[in-house]
PDB file of C-alpha atoms in Angstrom:
ATOM      1  CA  UNK A   1      -4.967   2.411  17.659  1.00 91.00           C
ATOM      2  CA  UNK A   2      -2.144   1.569  15.285  1.00 95.00           C
ATOM      3  CA  UNK A   3       1.022   3.585  15.930  1.00 96.00           C
ATOM      4  CA  UNK A   4       3.677   1.714  14.001  1.00 97.00           C
ATOM      5  CA  UNK A   5       4.027   0.024  10.668  1.00 98.00           C
ATOM      6  CA  UNK A   6       6.442  -2.371   8.979  1.00 98.00           C
ATOM      7  CA  UNK A   7       6.730  -1.945   5.216  1.00 98.00           C
ATOM      8  CA  UNK A   8       7.717  -5.408   3.999  1.00 98.00           C
ATOM      9  CA  UNK A   9       9.019  -5.334   0.427  1.00 98.00           C
ATOM     10  CA  UNK A  10       9.184  -8.811  -1.122  1.00 97.00           C
ATOM     11  CA  UNK A  11       9.120  -7.900  -4.831  1.00 96.00           C
ATOM     12  CA  UNK A  12      12.044  -6.886  -7.005  1.00 96.00           C
ATOM     13  CA  UNK A  13      11.957  -3.314  -8.311  1.00 96.00           C
ATOM     14  CA  UNK A  14      11.017  -2.250 -11.868  1.00 95.00           C
ATOM     15  CA  UNK A  15       9.287  -5.485 -12.919  1.00 92.00           C
ATOM     16  CA  UNK A  16       6.316  -4.623 -10.710  1.00 93.00           C
ATOM     17  CA  UNK A  17       5.096  -1.415  -9.104  1.00 94.00           C
ATOM     18  CA  UNK A  18       4.937  -2.927  -5.623  1.00 96.00           C
ATOM     19  CA  UNK A  19       8.357  -1.894  -4.321  1.00 97.00           C
ATOM     20  CA  UNK A  20       7.758   1.728  -5.336  1.00 96.00           C
ATOM     21  CA  UNK A  21       4.366   1.549  -3.656  1.00 97.00           C
ATOM     22  CA  UNK A  22       5.870   0.314  -0.423  1.00 98.00           C
ATOM     23  CA  UNK A  23       8.492   3.027  -0.259  1.00 98.00           C
ATOM     24  CA  UNK A  24       6.021   5.794  -1.111  1.00 97.00           C
ATOM     25  CA  UNK A  25       3.779   4.480   1.658  1.00 98.00           C
ATOM     26  CA  UNK A  26       6.740   4.491   4.047  1.00 98.00           C
ATOM     27  CA  UNK A  27       7.405   8.163   3.245  1.00 98.00           C
ATOM     28  CA  UNK A  28       3.737   9.070   3.781  1.00 98.00           C
ATOM     29  CA  UNK A  29       3.670   7.110   7.053  1.00 98.00           C
ATOM     30  CA  UNK A  30       6.737   8.939   8.335  1.00 98.00           C
ATOM     31  CA  UNK A  31       5.288  12.300   7.295  1.00 98.00           C
ATOM     32  CA  UNK A  32       2.214  11.333   9.322  1.00 97.00           C
ATOM     33  CA  UNK A  33       4.258  10.544  12.449  1.00 97.00           C
ATOM     34  CA  UNK A  34       3.776   6.791  12.324  1.00 98.00           C
ATOM     35  CA  UNK A  35       6.758   4.818  13.614  1.00 98.00           C
ATOM     36  CA  UNK A  36       7.923   3.101  10.452  1.00 98.00           C
ATOM     37  CA  UNK A  37      10.481   0.478   9.479  1.00 98.00           C
ATOM     38  CA  UNK A  38      11.249  -0.799   5.983  1.00 98.00           C
ATOM     39  CA  UNK A  39      12.271  -4.444   5.600  1.00 98.00           C
ATOM     40  CA  UNK A  40      13.501  -5.875   2.309  1.00 98.00           C
ATOM     41  CA  UNK A  41      13.199  -9.624   1.996  1.00 98.00           C
ATOM     42  CA  UNK A  42      13.198 -12.187  -0.812  1.00 97.00           C
ATOM     43  CA  UNK A  43      13.571 -10.451  -4.174  1.00 98.00           C
ATOM     44  CA  UNK A  44      12.865  -7.168  -2.373  1.00 98.00           C
ATOM     45  CA  UNK A  45      16.566  -6.950  -1.472  1.00 98.00           C
ATOM     46  CA  UNK A  46      17.344  -6.074  -5.099  1.00 97.00           C
ATOM     47  CA  UNK A  47      15.843  -2.633  -4.430  1.00 97.00           C
ATOM     48  CA  UNK A  48      18.872  -1.833  -2.270  1.00 97.00           C
ATOM     49  CA  UNK A  49      21.590  -2.576  -4.819  1.00 97.00           C
ATOM     50  CA  UNK A  50      24.142   0.155  -5.430  1.00 96.00           C
ATOM     51  CA  UNK A  51      24.587   1.730  -8.839  1.00 94.00           C
ATOM     52  CA  UNK A  52      21.020   1.540 -10.162  1.00 93.00           C
ATOM     53  CA  UNK A  53      20.065   3.847 -13.015  1.00 91.00           C
ATOM     54  CA  UNK A  54      16.411   3.250 -13.728  1.00 89.00           C
ATOM     55  CA  UNK A  55      16.015   6.564 -15.539  1.00 89.00           C
ATOM     56  CA  UNK A  56      18.730   5.821 -18.085  1.00 89.00           C
ATOM     57  CA  UNK A  57      17.962   2.165 -18.747  1.00 90.00           C
ATOM     58  CA  UNK A  58      14.172   1.981 -18.398  1.00 92.00           C
ATOM     59  CA  UNK A  59      12.843   5.488 -18.074  1.00 92.00           C
ATOM     60  CA  UNK A  60      11.635   4.550 -14.587  1.00 93.00           C
ATOM     61  CA  UNK A  61      12.579   6.413 -11.389  1.00 92.00           C
ATOM     62  CA  UNK A  62      15.608   4.882  -9.665  1.00 94.00           C
ATOM     63  CA  UNK A  63      14.110   3.190  -6.654  1.00 95.00           C
ATOM     64  CA  UNK A  64      17.230   3.568  -4.509  1.00 92.00           C
ATOM     65  CA  UNK A  65      16.678   7.349  -4.484  1.00 93.00           C
ATOM     66  CA  UNK A  66      13.549   6.840  -2.404  1.00 96.00           C
ATOM     67  CA  UNK A  67      15.613   5.327   0.410  1.00 97.00           C
ATOM     68  CA  UNK A  68      17.186   8.730   0.984  1.00 96.00           C
ATOM     69  CA  UNK A  69      13.727  10.190   1.626  1.00 97.00           C
ATOM     70  CA  UNK A  70      13.180   7.541   4.310  1.00 98.00           C
ATOM     71  CA  UNK A  71      16.546   7.377   6.058  1.00 97.00           C
ATOM     72  CA  UNK A  72      17.469   8.515   8.717  1.00 97.00           C
ATOM     73  CA  UNK A  73      13.872   9.014   9.849  1.00 97.00           C
ATOM     74  CA  UNK A  74      13.393   5.256   9.576  1.00 98.00           C
ATOM     75  CA  UNK A  75      15.638   2.222   9.499  1.00 98.00           C
ATOM     76  CA  UNK A  76      15.868   0.227   6.292  1.00 98.00           C
ATOM     77  CA  UNK A  77      16.823  -3.408   6.717  1.00 98.00           C
ATOM     78  CA  UNK A  78      17.696  -6.130   4.181  1.00 98.00           C
ATOM     79  CA  UNK A  79      17.260  -9.679   5.428  1.00 98.00           C
ATOM     80  CA  UNK A  80      20.671 -11.376   5.526  1.00 98.00           C
ATOM     81  CA  UNK A  81      19.466 -14.796   4.461  1.00 97.00           C
ATOM     82  CA  UNK A  82      17.766 -13.321   1.377  1.00 98.00           C
ATOM     83  CA  UNK A  83      20.997 -11.507   0.522  1.00 98.00           C
ATOM     84  CA  UNK A  84      23.055 -14.675   0.976  1.00 98.00           C
ATOM     85  CA  UNK A  85      20.710 -16.745  -1.178  1.00 98.00           C
ATOM     86  CA  UNK A  86      21.242 -14.239  -3.996  1.00 98.00           C
ATOM     87  CA  UNK A  87      25.005 -13.973  -3.615  1.00 98.00           C
ATOM     88  CA  UNK A  88      24.786 -10.458  -2.231  1.00 98.00           C
ATOM     89  CA  UNK A  89      26.431  -8.813   0.783  1.00 97.00           C
ATOM     90  CA  UNK A  90      26.619  -5.480   2.556  1.00 97.00           C
ATOM     91  CA  UNK A  91      29.188  -4.168   0.046  1.00 97.00           C
ATOM     92  CA  UNK A  92      26.577  -4.524  -2.717  1.00 98.00           C
ATOM     93  CA  UNK A  93      24.016  -2.351  -0.956  1.00 98.00           C
ATOM     94  CA  UNK A  94      23.309   1.343  -0.744  1.00 97.00           C
ATOM     95  CA  UNK A  95      25.156   2.389   2.397  1.00 97.00           C
ATOM     96  CA  UNK A  96      22.065   3.357   4.416  1.00 98.00           C
ATOM     97  CA  UNK A  97      20.545  -0.138   4.119  1.00 98.00           C
ATOM     98  CA  UNK A  98      21.508  -2.473   6.973  1.00 98.00           C
ATOM     99  CA  UNK A  99      21.639  -6.266   6.703  1.00 98.00           C
ATOM    100  CA  UNK A 100      19.701  -7.925   9.505  1.00 98.00           C
ATOM    101  CA  UNK A 101      19.711 -11.493  10.822  1.00 97.00           C
ATOM    102  CA  UNK A 102      16.451 -13.425  11.145  1.00 92.00           C
ATOM    103  CA  UNK A 103      16.498 -13.360  14.950  1.00 93.00           C
ATOM    104  CA  UNK A 104      16.909  -9.583  15.024  1.00 97.00           C
ATOM    105  CA  UNK A 105      14.234  -9.236  12.359  1.00 96.00           C
ATOM    106  CA  UNK A 106      11.760 -10.983  14.624  1.00 96.00           C
ATOM    107  CA  UNK A 107      12.443  -8.335  17.260  1.00 97.00           C
ATOM    108  CA  UNK A 108      11.762  -5.608  14.692  1.00 97.00           C
ATOM    109  CA  UNK A 109       8.403  -7.182  13.862  1.00 97.00           C
ATOM    110  CA  UNK A 110       7.501  -7.469  17.527  1.00 96.00           C
ATOM    111  CA  UNK A 111       8.478  -3.855  18.207  1.00 96.00           C
ATOM    112  CA  UNK A 112       7.064  -2.146  15.107  1.00 96.00           C
ATOM    113  CA  UNK A 113       4.598  -4.603  13.627  1.00 96.00           C
ATOM    114  CA  UNK A 114       1.305  -3.208  14.853  1.00 96.00           C
ATOM    115  CA  UNK A 115       0.593  -3.177  11.130  1.00 96.00           C
ATOM    116  CA  UNK A 116       2.613  -5.141   8.575  1.00 96.00           C
ATOM    117  CA  UNK A 117       2.036  -4.319   4.923  1.00 97.00           C
ATOM    118  CA  UNK A 118       3.493  -6.561   2.232  1.00 96.00           C
ATOM    119  CA  UNK A 119       4.474  -5.300  -1.207  1.00 97.00           C
TER     120      UNK A 119
ATOM    121  CA  UNK B   1     -16.738   2.389  17.767  1.00 93.00           C
ATOM    122  CA  UNK B   2     -13.942   0.099  16.609  1.00 97.00           C
ATOM    123  CA  UNK B   3     -12.365   0.778  13.254  1.00 98.00           C
ATOM    124  CA  UNK B   4     -11.019  -1.522  10.549  1.00 98.00           C
ATOM    125  CA  UNK B   5      -8.987  -0.365   7.561  1.00 98.00           C
ATOM    126  CA  UNK B   6      -8.659  -2.621   4.525  1.00 98.00           C
ATOM    127  CA  UNK B   7      -5.787  -1.902   2.128  1.00 98.00           C
ATOM    128  CA  UNK B   8      -6.190  -3.382  -1.336  1.00 98.00           C
ATOM    129  CA  UNK B   9      -3.362  -3.431  -3.870  1.00 97.00           C
ATOM    130  CA  UNK B  10      -4.816  -5.587  -6.640  1.00 97.00           C
ATOM    131  CA  UNK B  11      -7.600  -5.027  -9.124  1.00 97.00           C
ATOM    132  CA  UNK B  12     -10.864  -6.931  -9.372  1.00 97.00           C
ATOM    133  CA  UNK B  13     -11.206 -10.378 -10.996  1.00 96.00           C
ATOM    134  CA  UNK B  14      -7.472 -11.129 -11.416  1.00 92.00           C
ATOM    135  CA  UNK B  15      -7.511 -12.565  -7.908  1.00 94.00           C
ATOM    136  CA  UNK B  16      -9.975 -13.196  -5.107  1.00 96.00           C
ATOM    137  CA  UNK B  17      -8.570 -10.341  -3.012  1.00 97.00           C
ATOM    138  CA  UNK B  18     -11.296  -7.836  -3.889  1.00 98.00           C
ATOM    139  CA  UNK B  19     -14.043 -10.319  -3.034  1.00 97.00           C
ATOM    140  CA  UNK B  20     -12.290 -11.110   0.251  1.00 97.00           C
ATOM    141  CA  UNK B  21     -12.048  -7.394   1.043  1.00 98.00           C
ATOM    142  CA  UNK B  22     -15.758  -6.926   0.328  1.00 98.00           C
ATOM    143  CA  UNK B  23     -16.656  -9.928   2.459  1.00 98.00           C
ATOM    144  CA  UNK B  24     -14.516  -8.672   5.356  1.00 98.00           C
ATOM    145  CA  UNK B  25     -16.039  -5.207   5.005  1.00 98.00           C
ATOM    146  CA  UNK B  26     -19.563  -6.574   5.073  1.00 98.00           C
ATOM    147  CA  UNK B  27     -18.944  -8.738   8.150  1.00 98.00           C
ATOM    148  CA  UNK B  28     -17.182  -5.933  10.016  1.00 98.00           C
ATOM    149  CA  UNK B  29     -19.959  -3.455   9.209  1.00 98.00           C
ATOM    150  CA  UNK B  30     -22.514  -5.980  10.495  1.00 98.00           C
ATOM    151  CA  UNK B  31     -20.534  -6.180  13.743  1.00 97.00           C
ATOM    152  CA  UNK B  32     -20.641  -2.418  14.131  1.00 98.00           C
ATOM    153  CA  UNK B  33     -17.136  -1.522  12.974  1.00 98.00           C
ATOM    154  CA  UNK B  34     -16.345   1.626  11.093  1.00 98.00           C
ATOM    155  CA  UNK B  35     -14.774   0.248   7.898  1.00 98.00           C
ATOM    156  CA  UNK B  36     -12.383   2.012   5.513  1.00 98.00           C
ATOM    157  CA  UNK B  37     -11.152   0.677   2.187  1.00 98.00           C
ATOM    158  CA  UNK B  38      -8.000   2.292   0.791  1.00 98.00           C
ATOM    159  CA  UNK B  39      -7.114   1.414  -2.805  1.00 98.00           C
ATOM    160  CA  UNK B  40      -3.547   1.432  -4.036  1.00 98.00           C
ATOM    161  CA  UNK B  41      -1.654   0.395  -7.194  1.00 98.00           C
ATOM    162  CA  UNK B  42      -4.129  -1.670  -9.327  1.00 98.00           C
ATOM    163  CA  UNK B  43      -6.627  -1.564  -6.465  1.00 98.00           C
ATOM    164  CA  UNK B  44      -7.753   1.784  -7.864  1.00 98.00           C
ATOM    165  CA  UNK B  45      -9.635  -0.092 -10.634  1.00 98.00           C
ATOM    166  CA  UNK B  46     -12.004  -1.622  -8.096  1.00 98.00           C
ATOM    167  CA  UNK B  47     -14.685   1.130  -7.899  1.00 98.00           C
ATOM    168  CA  UNK B  48     -14.894   1.750 -11.659  1.00 98.00           C
ATOM    169  CA  UNK B  49     -18.429   2.217 -12.968  1.00 98.00           C
ATOM    170  CA  UNK B  50     -19.843   0.018 -15.694  1.00 98.00           C
ATOM    171  CA  UNK B  51     -18.442  -3.375 -14.706  1.00 98.00           C
ATOM    172  CA  UNK B  52     -20.232  -6.223 -16.469  1.00 97.00           C
ATOM    173  CA  UNK B  53     -19.395  -9.782 -15.491  1.00 96.00           C
ATOM    174  CA  UNK B  54     -20.820 -12.979 -16.917  1.00 94.00           C
ATOM    175  CA  UNK B  55     -19.964 -15.484 -14.196  1.00 92.00           C
ATOM    176  CA  UNK B  56     -18.018 -13.723 -11.467  1.00 94.00           C
ATOM    177  CA  UNK B  57     -19.568 -11.692  -8.651  1.00 95.00           C
ATOM    178  CA  UNK B  58     -19.866  -8.058  -9.759  1.00 97.00           C
ATOM    179  CA  UNK B  59     -17.632  -5.913  -7.545  1.00 98.00           C
ATOM    180  CA  UNK B  60     -19.283  -2.646  -8.539  1.00 98.00           C
ATOM    181  CA  UNK B  61     -22.688  -3.906  -7.424  1.00 98.00           C
ATOM    182  CA  UNK B  62     -21.220  -5.131  -4.165  1.00 98.00           C
ATOM    183  CA  UNK B  63     -19.649  -1.753  -3.405  1.00 98.00           C
ATOM    184  CA  UNK B  64     -22.946  -0.024  -4.173  1.00 98.00           C
ATOM    185  CA  UNK B  65     -24.531  -2.105  -1.406  1.00 98.00           C
ATOM    186  CA  UNK B  66     -21.693  -1.577   1.081  1.00 98.00           C
ATOM    187  CA  UNK B  67     -21.332   2.211   0.756  1.00 98.00           C
ATOM    188  CA  UNK B  68     -24.831   2.971   2.106  1.00 98.00           C
ATOM    189  CA  UNK B  69     -24.048   0.688   5.059  1.00 98.00           C
ATOM    190  CA  UNK B  70     -21.064   2.869   5.953  1.00 98.00           C
ATOM    191  CA  UNK B  71     -18.076   1.683   3.917  1.00 98.00           C
ATOM    192  CA  UNK B  72     -15.664   4.560   3.179  1.00 98.00           C
ATOM    193  CA  UNK B  73     -13.590   4.178   0.000  1.00 98.00           C
ATOM    194  CA  UNK B  74     -10.558   6.230  -0.982  1.00 98.00           C
ATOM    195  CA  UNK B  75      -8.070   5.683  -3.814  1.00 98.00           C
ATOM    196  CA  UNK B  76      -4.497   6.975  -4.067  1.00 98.00           C
ATOM    197  CA  UNK B  77      -4.263   9.910  -6.470  1.00 97.00           C
ATOM    198  CA  UNK B  78      -0.828   8.915  -7.822  1.00 96.00           C
ATOM    199  CA  UNK B  79      -2.091   5.450  -8.779  1.00 97.00           C
ATOM    200  CA  UNK B  80      -5.492   6.670  -9.992  1.00 98.00           C
ATOM    201  CA  UNK B  81      -3.987   9.461 -12.074  1.00 97.00           C
ATOM    202  CA  UNK B  82      -1.573   7.081 -13.805  1.00 97.00           C
ATOM    203  CA  UNK B  83      -4.525   4.867 -14.731  1.00 98.00           C
ATOM    204  CA  UNK B  84      -6.671   7.669 -16.121  1.00 98.00           C
ATOM    205  CA  UNK B  85      -9.240   8.175 -13.378  1.00 98.00           C
ATOM    206  CA  UNK B  86      -8.359  11.722 -12.324  1.00 97.00           C
ATOM    207  CA  UNK B  87     -10.139  14.428 -14.321  1.00 96.00           C
ATOM    208  CA  UNK B  88      -8.436  17.568 -13.066  1.00 86.00           C
ATOM    209  CA  UNK B  89      -5.171  18.890 -11.714  1.00 82.00           C
ATOM    210  CA  UNK B  90      -6.137  19.994  -8.220  1.00 85.00           C
ATOM    211  CA  UNK B  91      -8.378  18.662  -5.446  1.00 86.00           C
ATOM    212  CA  UNK B  92     -11.854  20.073  -4.995  1.00 85.00           C
ATOM    213  CA  UNK B  93     -11.814  22.620  -2.187  1.00 81.00           C
ATOM    214  CA  UNK B  94     -14.785  21.388  -0.185  1.00 83.00           C
ATOM    215  CA  UNK B  95     -13.880  17.707  -0.090  1.00 85.00           C
ATOM    216  CA  UNK B  96     -10.111  17.720  -0.726  1.00 88.00           C
ATOM    217  CA  UNK B  97     -10.702  14.956  -3.271  1.00 94.00           C
ATOM    218  CA  UNK B  98      -9.648  14.839  -6.905  1.00 96.00           C
ATOM    219  CA  UNK B  99     -12.420  14.950  -9.514  1.00 95.00           C
ATOM    220  CA  UNK B 100     -13.576  11.810 -11.280  1.00 97.00           C
ATOM    221  CA  UNK B 101     -16.826  10.726 -12.929  1.00 97.00           C
ATOM    222  CA  UNK B 102     -15.645   7.138 -13.329  1.00 98.00           C
ATOM    223  CA  UNK B 103     -16.134   5.849  -9.780  1.00 98.00           C
ATOM    224  CA  UNK B 104     -19.206   4.568  -8.002  1.00 98.00           C
ATOM    225  CA  UNK B 105     -20.811   7.006  -5.602  1.00 97.00           C
ATOM    226  CA  UNK B 106     -19.026   7.054  -2.264  1.00 97.00           C
ATOM    227  CA  UNK B 107     -15.570   6.310  -3.661  1.00 98.00           C
ATOM    228  CA  UNK B 108     -13.148   9.214  -3.905  1.00 97.00           C
ATOM    229  CA  UNK B 109      -9.581   9.946  -4.976  1.00 98.00           C
ATOM    230  CA  UNK B 110      -7.257  11.473  -2.360  1.00 97.00           C
ATOM    231  CA  UNK B 111      -3.626  12.033  -1.504  1.00 96.00           C
ATOM    232  CA  UNK B 112      -1.901   8.959  -0.064  1.00 97.00           C
ATOM    233  CA  UNK B 113      -1.795  10.756   3.290  1.00 97.00           C
ATOM    234  CA  UNK B 114      -5.385   9.693   3.844  1.00 97.00           C
ATOM    235  CA  UNK B 115      -4.050   6.165   4.288  1.00 98.00           C
ATOM    236  CA  UNK B 116      -1.696   6.756   7.256  1.00 98.00           C
ATOM    237  CA  UNK B 117      -4.441   8.928   8.772  1.00 98.00           C
ATOM    238  CA  UNK B 118      -6.777   5.941   8.586  1.00 98.00           C
ATOM    239  CA  UNK B 119      -4.067   3.628   9.959  1.00 97.00           C
ATOM    240  CA  UNK B 120      -3.675   5.838  13.015  1.00 97.00           C
ATOM    241  CA  UNK B 121      -7.387   5.811  13.831  1.00 97.00           C
ATOM    242  CA  UNK B 122      -7.785   2.078  13.189  1.00 97.00           C
ATOM    243  CA  UNK B 123      -7.834  -0.813  15.616  1.00 97.00           C
ATOM    244  CA  UNK B 124      -6.845  -3.220  12.848  1.00 96.00           C
ATOM    245  CA  UNK B 125      -5.328  -2.999   9.397  1.00 97.00           C
ATOM    246  CA  UNK B 126      -5.649  -5.817   6.870  1.00 97.00           C
ATOM    247  CA  UNK B 127      -3.557  -5.642   3.709  1.00 97.00           C
ATOM    248  CA  UNK B 128      -4.606  -7.651   0.652  1.00 97.00           C
ATOM    249  CA  UNK B 129      -3.095  -8.176  -2.777  1.00 94.00           C
ATOM    250  CA  UNK B 130       0.535  -7.308  -2.078  1.00 87.00           C
TER     251      UNK B 130
END
């Protein structure tokens, strides 16, 4: 039986619904006692940027607020190479999101990836 | 009995994902699996009644054949409500599902918590359309 899940967010927020969907699924998984990790990779790292105001600019919920419903029950990682490729670093991120190197990310997948769901 | 959960995030016809999900469901049912299909984001369009296709395989007709063979179908209420499928504010007491007349028989609308419940009882999860 599946006991853990990796929520892999690869899409940027706001332009598509996928990132919201991933984070809502992470919250439901945690509420259901599944071991859960959120990984932001590719354009998914934009979800973790500080200073978002989706409500004011778009009328959409600010996606960064959902991270606070996940942490500290689950870790939220942003892949370092994806951050670097986009000129971003830890200082640009919401403080509860941790950059993670590829090698460490592999260990996360091995440990938690009984199910991996891509958004 | 082994259990497979399929998680579909895209609607029918815009990609092959729905057809792949149906094919996987059919094969798994034939092998004796219990098969669940959870619909999320645009996946909630998949069980809509009244689909008419000229050239492409008709997803509605395929689901109508798979449900009697044991396929369970649930759709996320947040996604389904946003897209106009939910016809009431509260779930029906007996089934804990939200009312709709727009889905094929056997497909229901539930809280997202039905999905992690299915994950936990499944041997395998396959995610499509993300």
